[in-house]
Amino acid sequence: MPEQIQAVVMTAPGQPLEMRTFPGPHPEPGGAVIETVASEVCGTDVHLHHGRLPGVPYPIIPGHVSVGRVLETGGALRDVEGGAIEPGRLVTFYDVFGTCGSCWHCLVAKAATRCPHRRVYGITTSAQDGLLGGWARQIELKAGVRVLPLPDGLAVEDFMGAGCGGPTGFHAVERAGIALGDTVVVQGSGPVGLSALAFASLAGALRVLVIGAPASRLQAARRLGAEDTLDVTTARPQERVAWVRDRTGGRGADVVIEASGNPAAVGEGLEMIRDAGRYVVVGQYTDAGDVAINPHRHINRRHATVFGCWGYEYTHLHRATLLMARHRERFQWSRLVTREYALEDAGRALADMEGLAVVKALIRPGSR
Ligand SMILES: [Zn+2]
Ligand SMILES: [Zn+2]
């Protein structure tokens, strides 16, 4: 009898998750099959379960950032430096594939994360097309998927502690163009905000201030090096702006990174930057509505620079992962993993993530 592989399927928004079995996959030429070691549960999965993202081909197998052990490859598989990736190797992979390299977005705008042909494991891949999400005992890596062996010394829990927040926060910091000695404010203390905090420190920020909730995440922020933290739920908007100004000589921060997902944070964040400061919006992954801003006061007279930041490219995953390995003792990313769940308990993991009961939740298909 052919091998059967279990996976968690999100059949439609609002429906309970289902455990289904799939035929054991075989790697296509240039691809691979990996045995899932851990896959993340993140805010994206909560949004997917509420149907807040357009163009999702339900039913899907969620889980876009994962680590696995290579079971079989479809011919020679190499990393970006030409090294062979053999069965048994512990790897992650860039969850985006299909970026065409030949459309207007790819070639003219050089904005590959806006390529209309890109597809994302666990988000825009249908369960009808196979094991293309991490909440499964095995994952099929299509030909062309960029595979990244985990660097020596970086444990699975370290890499997964930041999960997709790692390269996303890295990308936001790159967009911000942080200069040596900058004061940075991060709005939001989820994995994206916490990663932005860590990478901003590595980029030379003098200090990083974090506004977020709940207390467990703010505690993590201080452990990762935040100079000070403010609980967003106990301070009113004007008090939050004043809190930043009090710590910046009344001027505001050089850089503010929005990683909260709350549209109201944007008007508030623009009040927190100094004249000629920079503002990066990376947390508005879904359309949560409109807010009023004052173009004169917030942008024009302030001489502000405002950046959007959508997704990340392989370069961000690659460099973020190597930096995480280099600085794993300083940041102890693994401590962000609050709880691990068996495949059967994915529904509970999703509920805990939605309730902010965990910083990072992991699905461990190997555990029962
Ligand atoms: Zn393209
Ligand atoms: Zn994610």
PDB file of N, CA, C and O in Angstrom, residues 245 251-254 272-278 297 301-304:
ATOM      1  N   ARG A 245       8.399  61.196  22.996  1.00  0.00           N
ATOM      2  CA  ARG A 245       9.026  62.535  22.994  1.00  0.00           C
ATOM      3  C   ARG A 245       9.835  62.773  24.271  1.00  0.00           C
ATOM      4  O   ARG A 245      10.910  63.370  24.228  1.00  0.00           O
ATOM      5  N   ARG A 251      12.010  65.721  20.573  1.00  0.00           N
ATOM      6  CA  ARG A 251      12.078  65.798  19.106  1.00  0.00           C
ATOM      7  C   ARG A 251      11.335  64.688  18.395  1.00  0.00           C
ATOM      8  O   ARG A 251      10.903  64.838  17.261  1.00  0.00           O
ATOM      9  N   GLY A 252      11.249  63.498  19.023  1.00  0.00           N
ATOM     10  CA  GLY A 252      10.734  62.323  18.319  1.00  0.00           C
ATOM     11  C   GLY A 252      11.885  61.441  17.879  1.00  0.00           C
ATOM     12  O   GLY A 252      13.061  61.847  17.914  1.00  0.00           O
ATOM     13  N   ALA A 253      11.564  60.226  17.456  1.00  0.00           N
ATOM     14  CA  ALA A 253      12.579  59.222  17.112  1.00  0.00           C
ATOM     15  C   ALA A 253      13.085  59.421  15.686  1.00  0.00           C
ATOM     16  O   ALA A 253      12.375  59.946  14.833  1.00  0.00           O
ATOM     17  N   ASP A 254      14.317  58.981  15.455  1.00  0.00           N
ATOM     18  CA  ASP A 254      14.867  59.034  14.096  1.00  0.00           C
ATOM     19  C   ASP A 254      14.070  58.129  13.158  1.00  0.00           C
ATOM     20  O   ASP A 254      13.822  58.450  12.007  1.00  0.00           O
ATOM     21  N   MET A 272       5.311  60.327  16.155  1.00  0.00           N
ATOM     22  CA  MET A 272       6.458  59.937  16.983  1.00  0.00           C
ATOM     23  C   MET A 272       7.797  60.184  16.302  1.00  0.00           C
ATOM     24  O   MET A 272       8.842  60.070  16.942  1.00  0.00           O
ATOM     25  N   ILE A 273       7.794  60.406  14.978  1.00  0.00           N
ATOM     26  CA  ILE A 273       9.086  60.609  14.310  1.00  0.00           C
ATOM     27  C   ILE A 273       9.523  62.060  14.426  1.00  0.00           C
ATOM     28  O   ILE A 273       8.701  62.969  14.509  1.00  0.00           O
ATOM     29  N   ARG A 274      10.799  62.245  14.413  1.00  0.00           N
ATOM     30  CA  ARG A 274      11.370  63.589  14.471  1.00  0.00           C
ATOM     31  C   ARG A 274      11.232  64.259  13.109  1.00  0.00           C
ATOM     32  O   ARG A 274      10.904  63.603  12.118  1.00  0.00           O
ATOM     33  N   ASP A 275      11.516  65.547  13.035  1.00  0.00           N
ATOM     34  CA  ASP A 275      11.577  66.217  11.735  1.00  0.00           C
ATOM     35  C   ASP A 275      12.630  65.502  10.885  1.00  0.00           C
ATOM     36  O   ASP A 275      13.717  65.173  11.362  1.00  0.00           O
ATOM     37  N   ALA A 276      12.283  65.244   9.611  1.00  0.00           N
ATOM     38  CA  ALA A 276      13.172  64.529   8.682  1.00  0.00           C
ATOM     39  C   ALA A 276      13.417  63.079   9.124  1.00  0.00           C
ATOM     40  O   ALA A 276      14.424  62.484   8.755  1.00  0.00           O
ATOM     41  N   GLY A 277      12.498  62.536   9.908  1.00  0.00           N
ATOM     42  CA  GLY A 277      12.616  61.141  10.328  1.00  0.00           C
ATOM     43  C   GLY A 277      12.039  60.182   9.294  1.00  0.00           C
ATOM     44  O   GLY A 277      11.478  60.596   8.273  1.00  0.00           O
ATOM     45  N   ARG A 278      12.203  58.876   9.568  1.00  0.00           N
ATOM     46  CA  ARG A 278      11.711  57.839   8.650  1.00  0.00           C
ATOM     47  C   ARG A 278      10.667  56.976   9.345  1.00  0.00           C
ATOM     48  O   ARG A 278      10.798  56.667  10.533  1.00  0.00           O
ATOM     49  N   ARG A 297       1.066  68.325   8.639  1.00  0.00           N
ATOM     50  CA  ARG A 297       1.817  68.188   9.889  1.00  0.00           C
ATOM     51  C   ARG A 297       2.656  66.900   9.912  1.00  0.00           C
ATOM     52  O   ARG A 297       3.798  66.900  10.350  1.00  0.00           O
ATOM     53  N   ARG A 301       5.470  69.214   6.282  1.00  0.00           N
ATOM     54  CA  ARG A 301       6.252  70.092   7.138  1.00  0.00           C
ATOM     55  C   ARG A 301       7.295  69.309   7.933  1.00  0.00           C
ATOM     56  O   ARG A 301       8.384  69.800   8.230  1.00  0.00           O
ATOM     57  N   ARG A 302       6.952  68.067   8.257  1.00  0.00           N
ATOM     58  CA  ARG A 302       7.881  67.236   9.030  1.00  0.00           C
ATOM     59  C   ARG A 302       9.063  66.773   8.175  1.00  0.00           C
ATOM     60  O   ARG A 302      10.035  66.221   8.679  1.00  0.00           O
ATOM     61  N   HIS A 303       8.953  66.917   6.867  1.00  0.00           N
ATOM     62  CA  HIS A 303      10.009  66.480   5.949  1.00  0.00           C
ATOM     63  C   HIS A 303      10.267  64.972   6.143  1.00  0.00           C
ATOM     64  O   HIS A 303      11.401  64.510   6.216  1.00  0.00           O
ATOM     65  N   ALA A 304       9.160  64.247   6.261  1.00  0.00           N
ATOM     66  CA  ALA A 304       9.249  62.825   6.621  1.00  0.00           C
ATOM     67  C   ALA A 304       9.463  61.946   5.395  1.00  0.00           C
ATOM     68  O   ALA A 304       9.100  62.314   4.281  1.00  0.00           O
TER      69      ALA A 304
END
